[in-house]
């Protein structure tokens, strides 16, 4: 800042000298105009011109003291509030106005030329003065910002004055208080979202004499398919004192609480089972009489109920696929009677949002069916009363892009899967050749019987049989599991949930591939065809008997007898 002040002082000194010159020339011009015509002769004008032209630079020849005494009438050094000299008062406005007047008629040509030159100089000086005034105002603003920034940095220091310190902190603190009062608010850090870093930290233990350090400022943001988003995920990452920490995971169980009483329920059943038909008729009667709920069933189930008794005439169903697409707008709750396959079938009925699902176990393994039918009344009472724990089971959204498509947006109707999508060799005896990409990055080329792209809910299904890992259903991710790969180093992968996977049949493949979605809707993939999979935005919320983790561990213990081994005898050799 020192060079700024010295520059301004030098410029003020030079402008003062020039203003003295203008005043002197103005008086000289006036005297010339009032003298005898003999004084206006070319010889006299030449002598006067030579007198001014031969003078040394006034800015260097005259001292500030001489300027103060000589140009007292034309130079005023009035102080403004910002502490700078008013540049418009550095020379006489009257003198400039006189120079800007048009030349007097009838005077000598040399005098007219000299007057025009002086008018040009006066205009230039006025423009310079206006420019200097603007520069002074800008310099004052920068100085104010500098002082505020310095005060802000010192504000974060402890208020206690340590031995040996000077009293600058008190002055700065007063400046901060004055600025805060003027602005009507206190200075705050920009990191109020918990993600930005903009704070000064003490390098050492609190209370020590260590110096203050400023950590590098940064900001965390998330990108969605290459597009940056300013949305901050406070529930995942937090920022405190320059350190990135993840949020606590101790209590992340999702609970559902009804804000209004459920009125409509959809009952879906496993087909070709007499015991399921009897239980369905009993449950529908109880829900109607005891809970006064509207009942929706599949067309097949409605026919079965009406065949048993005309009492079930109140049961509603749908007629075509258009009504199925609007089913989520009518149904508050879904009850499934069957196994995991019935849950998959119920989820496939909803192409968008899915209502909460209460699955009752009437199947074989029951990884997704924690409720038992023996006490279905108590279970449904608890679910309808709430709150209940739920598991959000993610789904995959799959698109088939044919080789004849003009672009990647020209796809077939999307298919949602809850367990997995499988690409295999079908009836062909040749190895399947598949090229796999993850967000346009090449992953690998699969040569084997096929590939499984599974959700975490489907990790205990086909992916488990192919050597994939069992994953908690609430872990967001996509399982990448090969089927009998002809390689000793091809291990399964678990990819994050935000990626987009593309599996393409190359043109040099010896045969076609086949894709199946949750075990149905098989589609042939010819050379050049591709399958694109990503995480769907609509999960399937299934009710928990205990909680998500408890139900998952119970299912793998009871369904798969996971890590079941005879306990080692205690009466063997021991360490001494």
Coordinates of C-alpha atoms in Angstrom, one line a residue:
X1 CA 0.0 0.0 0.0
X2 CA 3.0 2.4 0.5
X3 CA 3.7 2.7 -3.2
X4 CA 0.0 3.7 -3.8
X5 CA 0.2 6.6 -1.4
X6 CA 3.6 7.9 -2.8
X7 CA 2.1 7.7 -6.3
X8 CA -0.9 9.7 -5.4
X9 CA 1.3 12.4 -3.6
X10 CA 3.6 12.7 -6.7
X11 CA 0.5 13.0 -9.0
X12 CA -1.0 15.7 -6.7
X13 CA 2.3 17.6 -6.7
X14 CA 2.5 17.6 -10.6
X15 CA -1.1 18.6 -11.0
X16 CA -0.5 21.5 -8.5
X17 CA 2.4 22.7 -10.6
X18 CA 0.5 22.6 -13.8
X19 CA -2.4 24.5 -12.2
X20 CA 0.1 27.2 -11.3
X21 CA 1.2 27.3 -14.9
X22 CA -2.4 27.7 -16.1
X23 CA -3.0 30.6 -13.6
X24 CA 0.2 32.3 -14.7
X25 CA -0.7 31.9 -18.4
X26 CA -4.2 33.1 -17.9
X27 CA -3.0 36.3 -16.2
X28 CA -0.4 36.7 -18.9
X29 CA -3.1 36.4 -21.6
X30 CA -5.2 39.0 -19.9
X31 CA -2.4 41.5 -19.6
X32 CA -1.5 40.9 -23.3
X33 CA -5.1 41.6 -24.3
X34 CA -5.2 44.9 -22.3
X35 CA -1.8 46.4 -23.4
X36 CA -1.1 48.7 -26.2
X37 CA -1.2 47.5 -29.8
X38 CA 2.6 47.9 -29.8
X39 CA 2.8 45.2 -27.2
X40 CA 0.9 42.9 -29.5
X41 CA 3.6 43.0 -32.2
X42 CA 5.1 39.7 -33.4
X43 CA 8.4 40.6 -31.8
X44 CA 6.9 41.1 -28.3
X45 CA 4.9 37.9 -28.5
X46 CA 7.9 36.0 -29.6
X47 CA 9.8 37.2 -26.5
X48 CA 7.0 36.2 -24.2
X49 CA 6.7 32.8 -25.9
X50 CA 10.4 32.3 -25.5
X51 CA 10.2 33.1 -21.8
X52 CA 7.8 30.3 -21.2
X53 CA 9.3 27.8 -23.5
X54 CA 12.8 28.2 -22.0
X55 CA 11.6 27.7 -18.4
X56 CA 12.6 24.3 -16.8
X57 CA 10.0 21.8 -15.7
X58 CA 7.9 23.5 -13.1
X59 CA 7.1 20.1 -11.5
X60 CA 10.8 19.6 -10.8
X61 CA 12.0 23.2 -10.3
X62 CA 9.5 24.3 -7.8
X63 CA 9.4 22.9 -4.3
X64 CA 6.2 22.2 -2.5
X65 CA 6.7 25.2 -0.3
X66 CA 6.9 27.5 -3.3
X67 CA 3.8 25.9 -4.7
X68 CA 1.9 26.5 -1.5
X69 CA 2.9 30.2 -1.5
X70 CA 2.5 30.9 -5.2
X71 CA -0.6 28.9 -6.1
X72 CA -2.4 29.6 -2.9
X73 CA -5.3 31.1 -4.7
X74 CA -5.7 28.2 -7.2
X75 CA -4.7 25.1 -5.2
X76 CA -6.9 24.0 -2.4
X77 CA -6.2 20.9 -0.4
X78 CA -9.6 20.2 1.2
X79 CA -9.8 16.8 2.9
X80 CA -12.7 14.5 2.1
X81 CA -14.2 11.8 4.3
X82 CA -12.1 9.0 2.8
X83 CA -8.8 10.9 3.6
X84 CA -8.0 11.8 0.0
X85 CA -7.5 15.2 -1.6
X86 CA -10.3 16.5 -3.8
X87 CA -8.7 16.5 -7.2
X88 CA -11.1 19.1 -8.6
X89 CA -9.8 21.7 -6.2
X90 CA -6.2 21.3 -7.3
X91 CA -6.5 24.1 -9.9
X92 CA -8.6 27.2 -10.4
X93 CA -12.0 26.5 -12.0
X94 CA -12.1 30.2 -13.0
X95 CA -8.8 30.0 -14.8
X96 CA -9.9 26.9 -16.8
X97 CA -13.2 28.5 -17.7
X98 CA -11.4 31.5 -19.0
X99 CA -9.1 29.4 -21.1
X100 CA -12.1 27.5 -22.5
X101 CA -13.7 30.8 -23.7
X102 CA -13.4 31.5 -27.4
X103 CA -10.5 33.7 -28.5
X104 CA -11.1 37.5 -28.6
X105 CA -11.8 38.8 -32.1
X106 CA -9.4 41.2 -33.7
X107 CA -6.2 40.0 -31.9
X108 CA -3.0 38.9 -33.5
X109 CA -2.9 35.5 -35.1
X110 CA -0.1 34.4 -32.8
X111 CA -2.2 35.3 -29.8
X112 CA -5.1 33.3 -31.2
X113 CA -2.9 30.3 -31.8
X114 CA -1.5 30.6 -28.3
X115 CA -5.0 30.8 -26.8
X116 CA -6.2 27.7 -28.7
X117 CA -3.2 25.8 -27.3
X118 CA -4.1 26.8 -23.8
X119 CA -7.7 25.8 -24.3
X120 CA -6.5 22.3 -25.4
X121 CA -4.3 22.1 -22.3
X122 CA -7.2 23.1 -20.1
X123 CA -9.4 20.4 -21.6
X124 CA -6.7 17.7 -21.1
X125 CA -6.2 18.8 -17.5
X126 CA -9.9 18.6 -16.7
X127 CA -10.1 15.1 -18.1
X128 CA -7.0 14.1 -16.1
X129 CA -8.6 15.6 -13.0
X130 CA -11.8 13.6 -13.5
X131 CA -9.8 10.4 -14.1
X132 CA -7.8 11.0 -10.9
X133 CA -11.0 11.5 -8.9
X134 CA -12.3 8.2 -10.1
X135 CA -9.0 6.5 -9.3
X136 CA -8.9 7.9 -5.9
X137 CA -12.4 6.7 -5.2
X138 CA -11.5 3.2 -6.4
X139 CA -8.3 3.2 -4.2
X140 CA -10.4 4.2 -1.2
X141 CA -12.7 1.3 -1.8
X142 CA -9.8 -1.2 -2.1
X143 CA -8.3 0.2 1.1
X144 CA -11.6 -0.3 2.9
X145 CA -11.9 -3.9 1.6
X146 CA -8.3 -4.6 2.7
X147 CA -9.0 -3.3 6.2
X148 CA -12.2 -5.4 6.5
X149 CA -10.4 -8.5 5.3
X150 CA -7.6 -8.0 7.7
X151 CA -10.1 -7.4 10.5
X152 CA -12.0 -10.6 9.5
X153 CA -8.9 -12.7 9.7
X154 CA -8.0 -11.3 13.1
X155 CA -11.5 -11.7 14.4
X156 CA -11.1 -15.5 14.6
X157 CA -8.1 -15.2 17.0
X158 CA -8.7 -15.6 20.7
X159 CA -9.8 -12.3 22.3
X160 CA -7.3 -12.8 25.2
X161 CA -4.2 -10.7 24.6
X162 CA -1.1 -12.8 25.0
X163 CA 2.0 -11.4 26.7
X164 CA 4.2 -9.5 24.3
X165 CA 1.4 -8.7 21.9
X166 CA 0.7 -5.2 20.7
X167 CA -2.7 -3.5 20.9
X168 CA -3.5 -3.8 17.2
X169 CA -6.2 -6.4 18.0
X170 CA -8.3 -4.0 20.0
X171 CA -8.2 -1.5 17.1
X172 CA -9.2 -4.1 14.6
X173 CA -12.0 -5.4 16.8
X174 CA -13.4 -1.9 17.1
X175 CA -13.3 -1.6 13.3
X176 CA -15.1 -4.9 13.0
X177 CA -17.8 -3.9 15.4
X178 CA -18.3 -0.6 13.6
X179 CA -18.6 -2.4 10.2
X180 CA -21.1 -4.9 11.7
X181 CA -23.2 -2.1 13.1
X182 CA -23.1 -0.3 9.7
X183 CA -24.2 -3.4 7.8
X184 CA -26.7 -4.5 10.4
X185 CA -25.3 -8.0 10.7
X186 CA -22.3 -9.9 11.7
X187 CA -19.8 -11.5 9.3
X188 CA -20.3 -15.2 8.9
X189 CA -18.5 -17.9 7.1
X190 CA -19.7 -18.9 3.6
X191 CA -19.6 -22.6 4.7
X192 CA -23.1 -22.6 6.3
X193 CA -24.1 -25.6 4.2
X194 CA -21.5 -27.7 6.0
X195 CA -19.6 -28.4 2.8
X196 CA -17.6 -25.2 2.0
X197 CA -14.3 -24.7 3.8
X198 CA -13.5 -21.1 4.6
X199 CA -12.2 -20.7 8.1
X200 CA -9.0 -20.0 9.9
X201 CA -7.5 -22.7 12.1
X202 CA -5.0 -22.6 14.8
X203 CA -2.0 -24.7 14.1
X204 CA -1.6 -26.5 17.4
X205 CA -3.4 -27.1 20.7
X206 CA -6.0 -24.6 21.9
X207 CA -4.5 -21.9 24.1
X208 CA -1.0 -22.3 22.6
X209 CA 1.1 -19.5 21.2
X210 CA 1.2 -21.1 17.8
X211 CA 0.5 -19.0 14.7
X212 CA -2.7 -18.8 12.8
X213 CA -2.9 -20.8 9.5
X214 CA -5.6 -20.7 6.8
X215 CA -6.6 -24.1 5.3
X216 CA -7.2 -24.3 1.5
X217 CA -10.8 -23.6 0.6
X218 CA -12.8 -26.1 -1.4
X219 CA -16.3 -27.3 -2.1
X220 CA -17.8 -30.7 -2.5
X221 CA -20.5 -31.3 -5.2
X222 CA -22.0 -34.2 -6.8
X223 CA -22.3 -35.0 -10.5
X224 CA -25.2 -36.8 -12.2
X225 CA -24.2 -38.4 -15.5
X226 CA -21.6 -35.8 -16.2
X227 CA -23.7 -32.8 -15.2
X228 CA -22.6 -31.0 -12.0
X229 CA -25.2 -30.4 -9.3
X230 CA -24.9 -27.9 -6.5
X231 CA -27.1 -30.1 -4.3
X232 CA -25.2 -30.9 -1.1
X233 CA -25.8 -34.3 0.6
X234 CA -25.7 -33.4 4.2
X235 CA -26.7 -36.9 5.3
X236 CA -23.6 -38.4 3.7
X237 CA -20.7 -36.0 4.1
X238 CA -20.2 -33.2 6.5
X239 CA -17.4 -30.6 6.8
X240 CA -16.0 -29.3 10.0
X241 CA -12.8 -27.3 10.6
X242 CA -11.3 -28.3 7.3
X243 CA -11.9 -32.1 7.6
X244 CA -14.2 -34.3 5.5
X245 CA -16.2 -36.7 7.7
X246 CA -19.0 -39.1 6.8
X247 CA -22.3 -38.9 8.7
X248 CA -23.0 -41.3 11.5
X249 CA -24.6 -44.6 10.4
X250 CA -25.7 -45.8 13.8
X251 CA -29.5 -45.3 13.1
X252 CA -30.3 -45.4 9.4
X253 CA -33.3 -47.7 9.6
X254 CA -36.2 -46.4 7.5
X255 CA -39.5 -46.1 9.3
X256 CA -42.9 -45.5 7.7
X257 CA -45.7 -43.7 9.5
X258 CA -49.1 -43.2 8.1
X259 CA -50.3 -39.6 8.1
X260 CA -53.8 -40.7 7.1
X261 CA -55.5 -44.1 7.3
X262 CA -54.9 -46.5 4.4
X263 CA -58.2 -47.1 2.5
X264 CA -57.3 -49.3 -0.5
X265 CA -55.3 -52.5 -0.5
X266 CA -54.1 -54.7 -3.4
X267 CA -53.9 -58.4 -2.7
X268 CA -51.7 -60.5 -5.0
X269 CA -51.5 -64.3 -4.7
X270 CA -49.4 -67.2 -5.9
X271 CA -51.3 -69.1 -8.6
X272 CA -52.3 -72.7 -8.6
X273 CA -52.4 -73.1 -4.9
X274 CA -55.6 -74.2 -3.0
X275 CA -54.2 -73.1 0.4
X276 CA -53.4 -69.7 -1.0
X277 CA -56.9 -69.3 -2.4
X278 CA -58.5 -70.2 0.9
X279 CA -56.3 -67.8 2.8
X280 CA -56.9 -65.0 0.2
X281 CA -60.7 -65.3 0.6
X282 CA -60.4 -65.2 4.4
X283 CA -58.1 -62.2 4.4
X284 CA -60.3 -60.3 1.9
X285 CA -63.4 -60.9 4.0
X286 CA -61.5 -59.7 7.2
X287 CA -60.2 -56.5 5.6
X288 CA -63.6 -55.6 4.3
X289 CA -65.6 -56.3 7.4
X290 CA -63.1 -55.3 10.1
X291 CA -61.1 -52.6 8.4
X292 CA -63.7 -51.3 5.9
X293 CA -61.1 -51.2 3.1
X294 CA -61.5 -51.2 -0.6
X295 CA -60.0 -54.4 -2.1
X296 CA -58.2 -54.8 -5.5
X297 CA -57.1 -58.2 -6.8
X298 CA -56.0 -59.5 -10.1
X299 CA -58.6 -60.5 -12.7
X300 CA -57.8 -64.2 -12.2
X301 CA -58.2 -63.9 -8.4
X302 CA -61.5 -62.1 -8.7
X303 CA -62.9 -64.9 -10.9
X304 CA -61.8 -67.4 -8.3
X305 CA -63.4 -65.5 -5.4
X306 CA -66.7 -65.0 -7.4
X307 CA -66.7 -68.7 -8.2
X308 CA -66.5 -69.5 -4.5
X309 CA -69.2 -66.9 -3.4
X310 CA -71.1 -63.9 -4.8
X311 CA -70.3 -62.2 -1.5
X312 CA -67.0 -61.0 -3.1
X313 CA -68.8 -58.9 -5.7
X314 CA -67.3 -55.8 -4.0
X315 CA -63.8 -56.8 -5.0
X316 CA -62.4 -54.6 -7.7
X317 CA -59.9 -55.3 -10.5
X318 CA -58.6 -53.8 -13.8
X319 CA -59.5 -54.4 -17.4
X320 CA -56.5 -53.4 -19.5
X321 CA -52.9 -52.2 -19.2
X322 CA -53.9 -48.6 -19.1
X323 CA -55.6 -49.1 -15.8
X324 CA -52.5 -51.0 -14.6
X325 CA -50.3 -47.9 -15.3
X326 CA -52.6 -45.9 -13.0
X327 CA -52.7 -48.5 -10.2
X328 CA -50.2 -46.7 -8.0
X329 CA -52.5 -43.7 -7.8
X330 CA -55.3 -45.8 -6.3
X331 CA -53.6 -48.4 -4.1
X332 CA -52.3 -47.5 -0.6
X333 CA -50.9 -50.9 0.4
X334 CA -49.9 -54.2 -1.4
X335 CA -50.3 -57.6 0.3
X336 CA -48.6 -60.6 -1.3
X337 CA -49.4 -64.2 -0.5
X338 CA -46.6 -66.5 -1.8
X339 CA -42.9 -66.5 -2.0
X340 CA -40.2 -64.2 -3.5
X341 CA -41.6 -64.8 -7.0
X342 CA -44.9 -63.3 -5.9
X343 CA -43.1 -60.2 -4.7
X344 CA -41.3 -59.9 -8.0
X345 CA -44.6 -60.2 -9.9
X346 CA -46.2 -57.5 -7.7
X347 CA -43.2 -55.2 -8.3
X348 CA -43.5 -55.7 -12.0
X349 CA -47.1 -54.4 -12.0
X350 CA -45.8 -50.9 -11.1
X351 CA -43.9 -49.2 -13.8
X352 CA -43.3 -46.2 -11.6
X353 CA -43.7 -45.6 -7.8
X354 CA -44.6 -48.6 -5.8
X355 CA -46.8 -48.6 -2.6
X356 CA -45.5 -50.3 0.5
X357 CA -45.6 -54.1 0.2
X358 CA -46.4 -56.5 3.1
X359 CA -45.1 -59.9 1.9
X360 CA -46.4 -63.1 3.6
X361 CA -44.3 -66.2 3.3
X362 CA -46.0 -69.1 1.5
X363 CA -43.1 -70.1 -0.6
X364 CA -39.8 -72.0 -0.2
X365 CA -36.9 -69.8 0.9
X366 CA -38.5 -66.4 1.6
X367 CA -35.6 -63.9 1.4
X368 CA -38.1 -61.1 0.9
X369 CA -41.1 -62.5 2.8
X370 CA -40.6 -62.1 6.6
X371 CA -44.3 -62.3 7.7
X372 CA -46.0 -65.6 8.5
X373 CA -49.7 -66.2 7.7
X374 CA -50.6 -67.9 11.0
X375 CA -50.9 -64.5 12.7
X376 CA -51.7 -62.3 9.6
X377 CA -54.4 -60.3 11.6
X378 CA -51.8 -59.1 14.2
X379 CA -49.3 -58.3 11.4
X380 CA -51.8 -56.3 9.3
X381 CA -53.1 -54.5 12.4
X382 CA -49.5 -53.3 13.2
X383 CA -48.9 -52.3 9.6
X384 CA -52.1 -50.3 9.3
X385 CA -51.5 -48.7 12.7
X386 CA -47.8 -47.9 12.1
X387 CA -45.1 -46.9 12.3
X388 CA -43.3 -49.9 10.6
X389 CA -39.8 -50.5 9.5
X390 CA -39.3 -50.9 5.7
X391 CA -36.5 -51.9 3.4
X392 CA -36.1 -49.9 0.2
X393 CA -35.2 -52.5 -2.5
X394 CA -33.6 -50.9 -5.5
X395 CA -34.6 -51.8 -9.0
X396 CA -32.7 -51.8 -12.4
X397 CA -34.1 -50.0 -15.4
X398 CA -33.1 -51.8 -18.6
X399 CA -33.3 -50.6 -22.3
X400 CA -32.6 -52.7 -25.4
X401 CA -31.0 -50.7 -28.2
X402 CA -31.0 -52.5 -31.6
X403 CA -28.3 -52.1 -34.1
X404 CA -30.7 -50.6 -36.6
X405 CA -31.5 -47.7 -34.2
X406 CA -30.4 -44.3 -35.4
X407 CA -29.3 -43.2 -31.9
X408 CA -29.1 -44.4 -28.4
X409 CA -32.5 -42.8 -27.5
X410 CA -34.3 -44.9 -30.0
X411 CA -34.9 -47.9 -27.6
X412 CA -37.6 -50.4 -26.8
X413 CA -39.9 -50.0 -23.8
X414 CA -37.9 -49.9 -20.6
X415 CA -38.1 -52.9 -18.3
X416 CA -37.8 -52.7 -14.5
X417 CA -36.3 -55.7 -12.6
X418 CA -36.0 -56.3 -8.9
X419 CA -33.6 -59.2 -8.8
X420 CA -31.4 -59.3 -11.9
X421 CA -31.1 -59.2 -15.7
X422 CA -29.3 -62.1 -17.2
X423 CA -27.5 -62.2 -20.6
X424 CA -26.6 -65.8 -21.6
X425 CA -25.9 -67.9 -24.7
X426 CA -29.3 -69.5 -24.8
X427 CA -29.4 -72.7 -26.9
X428 CA -26.2 -71.9 -28.7
X429 CA -23.2 -74.1 -28.1
X430 CA -20.7 -71.3 -28.6
X431 CA -19.2 -69.1 -25.8
X432 CA -21.0 -65.8 -25.3
X433 CA -18.9 -62.8 -26.3
X434 CA -20.0 -59.6 -24.6
X435 CA -18.4 -56.2 -24.5
X436 CA -19.1 -54.3 -21.2
X437 CA -18.8 -50.6 -20.6
X438 CA -19.4 -48.6 -17.5
X439 CA -20.2 -44.9 -18.1
X440 CA -18.5 -45.1 -21.5
X441 CA -15.4 -46.7 -20.0
X442 CA -14.5 -50.1 -21.2
X443 CA -14.7 -52.7 -18.4
X444 CA -14.0 -56.1 -19.9
X445 CA -15.0 -58.6 -22.6
X446 CA -17.0 -61.6 -21.2
X447 CA -16.3 -64.9 -22.7
X448 CA -18.3 -67.7 -21.0
X449 CA -21.9 -68.7 -20.5
X450 CA -23.1 -65.2 -19.8
X451 CA -23.3 -62.3 -17.4
X452 CA -25.6 -61.3 -14.5
X453 CA -26.4 -57.7 -13.6
X454 CA -28.0 -57.9 -10.2
X455 CA -29.4 -55.6 -7.6
X456 CA -28.4 -56.1 -3.9
X457 CA -31.8 -57.7 -3.3
X458 CA -31.0 -60.2 -6.0
X459 CA -27.6 -61.0 -4.5
X460 CA -29.1 -64.1 -2.9
X461 CA -30.6 -65.4 -6.1
X462 CA -28.9 -66.3 -9.5
X463 CA -25.9 -64.1 -8.7
X464 CA -25.2 -66.1 -5.5
X465 CA -25.3 -69.4 -7.5
X466 CA -22.8 -67.9 -10.0
X467 CA -20.3 -67.1 -7.3
X468 CA -21.4 -63.5 -6.4
X469 CA -21.3 -62.1 -2.9
X470 CA -24.4 -61.7 -0.6
X471 CA -25.0 -58.0 -0.1
X472 CA -27.4 -56.3 2.3
X473 CA -30.5 -55.2 0.3
X474 CA -30.2 -51.5 1.5
X475 CA -26.6 -51.2 0.1
X476 CA -27.0 -49.2 -3.1
X477 CA -25.0 -50.9 -5.8
X478 CA -25.1 -53.1 -8.9
X479 CA -23.5 -56.6 -8.9
X480 CA -21.5 -57.5 -11.9
X481 CA -21.2 -61.4 -11.9
X482 CA -20.0 -63.6 -14.8
X483 CA -21.6 -67.0 -15.5
X484 CA -19.0 -69.7 -15.9
X485 CA -16.3 -67.4 -17.4
X486 CA -13.5 -69.1 -19.3
X487 CA -10.9 -67.4 -17.2
X488 CA -9.2 -68.0 -13.9
X489 CA -9.0 -64.3 -13.0
X490 CA -12.5 -63.1 -13.7
X491 CA -13.9 -62.2 -10.3
X492 CA -17.3 -60.6 -9.6
X493 CA -17.6 -56.8 -9.0
X494 CA -19.9 -54.5 -7.1
X495 CA -20.3 -51.2 -8.8
X496 CA -21.8 -48.0 -7.3
X497 CA -25.5 -47.3 -7.9
X498 CA -25.1 -44.2 -10.0
X499 CA -23.2 -45.8 -13.0
X500 CA -24.8 -46.8 -16.3
X501 CA -23.8 -50.2 -17.7
X502 CA -23.8 -51.1 -21.3
X503 CA -23.5 -54.7 -22.5
X504 CA -23.1 -55.1 -26.3
X505 CA -22.9 -58.1 -28.6
X506 CA -19.9 -57.4 -30.9
X507 CA -20.1 -58.0 -34.6
X508 CA -17.5 -60.8 -34.5
X509 CA -19.6 -62.9 -32.1
X510 CA -20.2 -66.4 -33.3
X511 CA -23.8 -66.5 -32.0
X512 CA -26.7 -64.5 -30.6
X513 CA -27.2 -63.7 -26.9
X514 CA -30.4 -63.8 -24.9
X515 CA -31.5 -61.4 -22.1
X516 CA -34.1 -62.3 -19.4
X517 CA -35.5 -59.9 -16.8
X518 CA -36.3 -61.4 -13.4
X519 CA -36.6 -64.8 -15.2
X520 CA -39.1 -63.8 -17.8
X521 CA -39.6 -61.6 -20.9
X522 CA -36.7 -63.2 -22.8
X523 CA -35.3 -61.1 -25.7
X524 CA -32.7 -62.0 -28.3
X525 CA -29.7 -59.8 -28.8
X526 CA -28.1 -60.0 -32.2
X527 CA -24.7 -58.7 -33.3
X528 CA -24.6 -55.0 -32.7
X529 CA -27.5 -54.9 -30.2
X530 CA -26.9 -53.6 -26.7
X531 CA -28.5 -53.7 -23.3
X532 CA -28.2 -50.5 -21.1
X533 CA -28.9 -50.8 -17.4
X534 CA -29.0 -48.2 -14.7
X535 CA -30.6 -47.8 -11.2
X536 CA -34.3 -47.0 -11.4
X537 CA -35.6 -44.1 -9.4
X538 CA -38.5 -46.1 -7.9
X539 CA -37.5 -48.6 -5.3
X540 CA -39.8 -51.3 -3.8
X541 CA -40.6 -50.6 -0.1
X542 CA -41.1 -53.9 1.7
X543 CA -42.3 -54.0 5.3
X544 CA -40.0 -55.6 7.9
X545 CA -40.9 -57.9 10.7
X546 CA -38.1 -56.6 13.0
X547 CA -35.8 -54.3 10.9
X548 CA -33.9 -54.5 7.6
X549 CA -30.7 -56.1 9.0
X550 CA -32.5 -58.5 11.3
X551 CA -34.7 -59.8 8.5
X552 CA -31.8 -60.1 6.1
X553 CA -29.7 -62.1 8.6
X554 CA -32.6 -64.3 9.5
X555 CA -33.3 -65.1 5.8
X556 CA -29.7 -66.2 5.1
X557 CA -29.6 -68.3 8.3
X558 CA -32.9 -70.0 7.8
X559 CA -33.0 -70.1 4.0
X560 CA -29.4 -71.0 3.2
X561 CA -28.1 -72.2 6.6
X562 CA -25.3 -69.8 6.2
X563 CA -22.1 -70.8 8.0
X564 CA -23.9 -73.7 9.7
X565 CA -21.3 -76.0 11.2
X566 CA -21.0 -78.4 14.1
X567 CA -19.4 -76.7 17.0
X568 CA -15.9 -77.8 18.0
X569 CA -15.7 -80.0 21.1
X570 CA -14.5 -78.2 24.2
X571 CA -12.7 -81.1 25.8
X572 CA -9.8 -81.2 23.3
X573 CA -6.1 -80.0 23.7
X574 CA -5.7 -76.5 25.0
X575 CA -3.0 -73.9 25.0
X576 CA -0.9 -73.9 28.1

